[in-house]
XYZ file of C-alpha atoms in Angstrom:
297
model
C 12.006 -6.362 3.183
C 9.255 -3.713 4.500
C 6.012 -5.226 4.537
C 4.045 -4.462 1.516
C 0.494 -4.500 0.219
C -1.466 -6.955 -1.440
C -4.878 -6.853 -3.226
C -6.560 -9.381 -5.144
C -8.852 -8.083 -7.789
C -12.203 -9.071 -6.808
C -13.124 -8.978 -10.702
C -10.865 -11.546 -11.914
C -11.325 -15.477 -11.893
C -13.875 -17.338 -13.501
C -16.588 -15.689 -15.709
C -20.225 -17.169 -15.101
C -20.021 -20.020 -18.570
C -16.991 -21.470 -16.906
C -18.095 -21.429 -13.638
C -21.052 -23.223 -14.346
C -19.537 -25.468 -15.963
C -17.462 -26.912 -13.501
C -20.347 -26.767 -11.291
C -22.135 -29.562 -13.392
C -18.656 -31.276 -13.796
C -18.685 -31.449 -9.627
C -22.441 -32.606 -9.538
C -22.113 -35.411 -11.654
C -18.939 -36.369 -10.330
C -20.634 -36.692 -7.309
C -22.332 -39.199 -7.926
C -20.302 -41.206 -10.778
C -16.691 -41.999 -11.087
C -15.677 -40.583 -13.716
C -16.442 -37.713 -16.770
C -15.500 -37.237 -20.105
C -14.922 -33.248 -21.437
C -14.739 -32.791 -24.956
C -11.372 -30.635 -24.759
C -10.004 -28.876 -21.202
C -13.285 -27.273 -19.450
C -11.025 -24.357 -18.388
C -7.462 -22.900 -19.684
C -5.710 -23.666 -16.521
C -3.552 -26.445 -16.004
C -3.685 -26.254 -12.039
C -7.456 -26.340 -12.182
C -7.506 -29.144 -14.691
C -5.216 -31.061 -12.071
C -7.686 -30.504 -8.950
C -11.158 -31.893 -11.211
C -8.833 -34.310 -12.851
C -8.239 -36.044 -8.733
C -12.164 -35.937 -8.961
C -12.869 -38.000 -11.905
C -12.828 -35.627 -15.304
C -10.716 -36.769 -17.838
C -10.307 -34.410 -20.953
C -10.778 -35.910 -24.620
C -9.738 -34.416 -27.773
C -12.472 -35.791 -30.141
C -15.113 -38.339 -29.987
C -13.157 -40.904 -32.011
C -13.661 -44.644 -30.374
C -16.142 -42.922 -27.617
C -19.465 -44.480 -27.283
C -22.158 -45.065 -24.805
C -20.460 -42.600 -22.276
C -20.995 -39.148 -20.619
C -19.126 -36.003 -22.035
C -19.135 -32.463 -21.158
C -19.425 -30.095 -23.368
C -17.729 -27.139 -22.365
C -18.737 -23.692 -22.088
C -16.747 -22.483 -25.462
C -19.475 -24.758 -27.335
C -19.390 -26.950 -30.015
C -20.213 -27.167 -34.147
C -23.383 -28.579 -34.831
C -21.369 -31.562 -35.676
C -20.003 -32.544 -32.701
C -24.143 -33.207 -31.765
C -24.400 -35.210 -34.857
C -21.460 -37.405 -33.999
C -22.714 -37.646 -30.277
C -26.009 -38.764 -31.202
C -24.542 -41.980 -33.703
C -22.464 -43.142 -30.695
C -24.948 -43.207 -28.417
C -23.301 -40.571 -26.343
C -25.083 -38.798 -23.251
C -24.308 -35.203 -23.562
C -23.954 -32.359 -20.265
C -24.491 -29.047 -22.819
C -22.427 -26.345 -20.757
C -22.326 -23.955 -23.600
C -22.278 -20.847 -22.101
C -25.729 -18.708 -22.302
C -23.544 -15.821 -24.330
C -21.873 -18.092 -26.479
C -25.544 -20.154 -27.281
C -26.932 -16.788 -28.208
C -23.936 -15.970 -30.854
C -24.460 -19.392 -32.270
C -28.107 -18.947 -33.325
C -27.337 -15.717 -34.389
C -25.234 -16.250 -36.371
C -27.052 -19.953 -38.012
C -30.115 -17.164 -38.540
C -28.160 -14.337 -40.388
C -26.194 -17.489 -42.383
C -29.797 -19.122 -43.212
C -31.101 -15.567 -44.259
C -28.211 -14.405 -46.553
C -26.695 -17.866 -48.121
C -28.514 -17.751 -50.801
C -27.841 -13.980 -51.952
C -24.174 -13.678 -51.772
C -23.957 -12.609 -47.949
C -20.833 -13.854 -45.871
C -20.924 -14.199 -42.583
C -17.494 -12.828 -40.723
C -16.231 -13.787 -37.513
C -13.173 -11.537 -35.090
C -11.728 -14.158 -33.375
C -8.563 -16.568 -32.520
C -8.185 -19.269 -35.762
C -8.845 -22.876 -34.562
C -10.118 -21.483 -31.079
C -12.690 -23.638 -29.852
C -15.499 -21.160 -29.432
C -14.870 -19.800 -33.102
C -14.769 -23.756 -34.349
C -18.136 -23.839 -33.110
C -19.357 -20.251 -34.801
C -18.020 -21.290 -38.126
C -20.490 -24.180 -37.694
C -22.867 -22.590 -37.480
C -21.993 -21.363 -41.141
C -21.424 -24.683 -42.569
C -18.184 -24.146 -42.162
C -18.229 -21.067 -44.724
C -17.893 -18.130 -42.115
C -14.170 -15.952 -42.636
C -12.376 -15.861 -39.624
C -10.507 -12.574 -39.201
C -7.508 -12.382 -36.572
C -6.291 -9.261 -37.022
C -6.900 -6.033 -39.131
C -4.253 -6.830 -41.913
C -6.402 -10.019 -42.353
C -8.824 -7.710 -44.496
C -5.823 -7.220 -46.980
C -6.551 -10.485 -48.673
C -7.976 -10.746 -52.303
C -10.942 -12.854 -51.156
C -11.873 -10.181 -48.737
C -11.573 -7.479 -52.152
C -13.475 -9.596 -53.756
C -16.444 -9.594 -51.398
C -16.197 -6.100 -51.096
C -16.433 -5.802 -54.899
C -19.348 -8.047 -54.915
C -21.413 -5.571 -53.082
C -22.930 -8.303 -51.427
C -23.955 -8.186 -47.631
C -20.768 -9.105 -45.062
C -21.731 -9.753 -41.532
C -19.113 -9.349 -38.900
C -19.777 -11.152 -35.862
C -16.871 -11.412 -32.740
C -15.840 -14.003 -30.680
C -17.042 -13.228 -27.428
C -13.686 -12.783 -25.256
C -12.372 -10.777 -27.835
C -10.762 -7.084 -26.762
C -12.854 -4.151 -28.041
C -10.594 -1.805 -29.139
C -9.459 -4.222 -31.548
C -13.054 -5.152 -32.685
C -13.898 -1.523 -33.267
C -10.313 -1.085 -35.485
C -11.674 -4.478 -37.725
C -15.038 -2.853 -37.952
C -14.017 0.465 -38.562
C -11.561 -0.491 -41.398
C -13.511 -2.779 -43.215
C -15.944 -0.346 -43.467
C -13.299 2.296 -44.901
C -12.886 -0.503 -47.581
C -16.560 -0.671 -48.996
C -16.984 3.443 -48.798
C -13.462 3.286 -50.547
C -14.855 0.754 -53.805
C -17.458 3.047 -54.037
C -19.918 0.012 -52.138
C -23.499 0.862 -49.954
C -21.969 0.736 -46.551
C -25.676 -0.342 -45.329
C -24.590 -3.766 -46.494
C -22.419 -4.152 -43.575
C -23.776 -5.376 -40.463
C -21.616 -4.893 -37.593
C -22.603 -7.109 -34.557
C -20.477 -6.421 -31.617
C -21.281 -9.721 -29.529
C -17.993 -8.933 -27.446
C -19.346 -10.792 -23.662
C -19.798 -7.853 -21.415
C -18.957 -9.428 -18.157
C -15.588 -9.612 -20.655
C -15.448 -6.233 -21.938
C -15.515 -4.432 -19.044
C -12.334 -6.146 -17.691
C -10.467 -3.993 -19.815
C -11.039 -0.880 -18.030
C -11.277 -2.193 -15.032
C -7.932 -4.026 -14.664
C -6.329 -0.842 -16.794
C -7.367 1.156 -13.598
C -6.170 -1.495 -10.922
C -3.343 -2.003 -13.308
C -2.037 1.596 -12.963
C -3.191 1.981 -8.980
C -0.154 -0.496 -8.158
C 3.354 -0.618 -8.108
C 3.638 -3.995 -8.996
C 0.938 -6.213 -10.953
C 1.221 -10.154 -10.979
C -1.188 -11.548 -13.755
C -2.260 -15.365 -13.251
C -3.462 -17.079 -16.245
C -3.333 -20.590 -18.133
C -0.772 -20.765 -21.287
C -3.400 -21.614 -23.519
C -5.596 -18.831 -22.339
C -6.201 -16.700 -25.358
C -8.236 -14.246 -22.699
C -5.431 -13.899 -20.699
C -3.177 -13.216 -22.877
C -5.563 -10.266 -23.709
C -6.293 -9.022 -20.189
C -2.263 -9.281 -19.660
C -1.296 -6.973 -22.508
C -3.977 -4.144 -20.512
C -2.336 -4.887 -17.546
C 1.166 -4.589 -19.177
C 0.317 -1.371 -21.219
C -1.056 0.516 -17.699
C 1.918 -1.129 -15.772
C 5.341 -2.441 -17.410
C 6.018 -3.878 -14.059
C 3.329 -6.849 -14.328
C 4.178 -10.012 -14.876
C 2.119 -13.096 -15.778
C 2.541 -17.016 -14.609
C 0.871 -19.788 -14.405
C 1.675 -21.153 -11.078
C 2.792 -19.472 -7.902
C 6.561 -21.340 -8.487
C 7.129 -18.806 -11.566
C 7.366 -16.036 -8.914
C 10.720 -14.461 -8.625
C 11.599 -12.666 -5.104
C 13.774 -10.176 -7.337
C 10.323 -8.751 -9.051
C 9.333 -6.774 -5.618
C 10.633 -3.995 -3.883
C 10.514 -2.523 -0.384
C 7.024 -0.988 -0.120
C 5.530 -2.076 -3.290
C 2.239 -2.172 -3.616
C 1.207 -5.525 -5.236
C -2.014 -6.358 -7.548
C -3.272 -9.802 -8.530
C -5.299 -10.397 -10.758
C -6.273 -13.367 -13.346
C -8.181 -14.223 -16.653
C -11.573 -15.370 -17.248
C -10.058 -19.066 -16.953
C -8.275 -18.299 -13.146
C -9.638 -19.572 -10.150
C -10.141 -17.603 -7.289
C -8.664 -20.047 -5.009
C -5.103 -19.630 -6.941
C -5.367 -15.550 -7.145
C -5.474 -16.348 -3.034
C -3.042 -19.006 -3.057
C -0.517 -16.240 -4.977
C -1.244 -13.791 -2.312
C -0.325 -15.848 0.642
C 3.006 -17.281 -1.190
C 3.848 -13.884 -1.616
C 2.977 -12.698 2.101
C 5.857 -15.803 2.995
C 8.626 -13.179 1.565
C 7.979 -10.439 4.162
């Protein structure tokens, strides 16, 4: 084939909650053999593998876990988890990301200032995600969790409405924007349509902006190649996201996990290639991709 060319975004990889967080993983494996994260510090399974060799070993709960050291990752955790941590004598290393801390006591403030009039606190995000687990917490567990617009077409929701009580909507950080501003925008349709005082909707877009602006960004480097290959973790609900810009600027991108998804077939003589990853992708495999596809020319 003609040689071709290859850019790495230099946006994409790991956002600054997940970086630090496997910073503190690396310090205090440093020094002790082993750690304990409460649930996989990043979504992706090749970066899980290389701090796994080091000494972290991923837990789903705290059931039977005592007098140890766990990790708390940067999605957060419910106020619970701290609870449960403190009875089993449980050393904790908080890496709740900054952004993520901040949406947490928002949220515990506007739930502690509205409980007791009727208000509901709402959250845009992904059902069972770990960061939303931990917002709902915050509520007492009585925070709505709203996936998708048709989600609002529910008779609880009508009956809210109805109520003319206060609704807060709240996102989960990594959301996508456009999609926060169609949940905002038709919810508030629904109140001016039962006749309700639209003031009693606060709207809080708390949407990460180091996140956010990945959208336009890789929708630009998306569209400035011929061919885009999108690296990302299955369970990455952000890159599944950032892949769907990618794929609506580009039908010729393609997401993997691992460089041995790659398929010669995909390129062409003189493409033009783009790599780029998720919020959960490590630099060092965005560079690893690049030089495994260099080997085909």
């Amino acid at each position: 084939m003609d040689k071709i060319d290859i850019e790495i975004d230099e946006k994409s990889g790991f956002c600054y909650g997940v970086v630090r967080a496997i910073e503190q993983a690396e310090l205090f494996l440093e020094k002790n053999s082993g750690l304990l994260s409460l649930g996989s510090i990043v979504h992706n399974e090749s970066e899980i593998k290389r701090l796994e060799r080091k000494g972290l070993h991923t837990i789903n709960s705290l059931d039977g876990i005592s007098d140890a050291t766990v990790l708390i990752r940067a999605h957060g955790e419910p106020p619970s988890t701290y609870l449960t941590a403190s009875r089993q004598n449980l050393r904790l290393i908080d890496c709740t990301c900054p952004v993520v801390l901040r949406l947490q006591q928002r949220i515990r403030k506007r739930y502690e200032e509205t409980k007791y009039n009727g208000g509901r606190i709402m959250i845009f995000g992904k059902k069972g995600h770990a960061e939303v687990n931990g917002l709902v917490g915050q509520a007492e567990g009585n925070a709505i969790v709203i996936e998708k617009a048709s989600d609002l077409d529910t008779e609880e929701i009508k009956e809210i409405i109805e109520s003319g009580n206060g609704i807060c909507l709240f996102s989960q950080t990594t959301k996508e924007p456009d999609e926060f501003a169609v949940i905002s925008g038709k919810l508030s349709s629904m109140i001016e349509a039962a006749g309700g005082d639209i003031d009693r909707l606060e709207i809080h877009n708390t949407i990460c902006a180091q996140v956010s602006s990945r959208h336009p960004h890789l929708k630009d480097f998306a569209e400035r190649h011929s061919i885009v290959i999108f690296v990302c973790g299955r369970e990455s609900s952000n890159g599944k996201v950032l892949y769907n810009t990618c794929l609506n600027a580009n039908r010729r991108s393609f997401k993997i996990e691992s460089k041995e998804e790659i398929k010669r077939e995909w390129f062409r003589p003189g493409d033009s290639v783009g790599i780029c990853g998720a919020t959960s992708t490590p630099k060092w495999q965005l560079q690893e991709i690049a030089e495994y596809i260099k080997s085909f020319y």
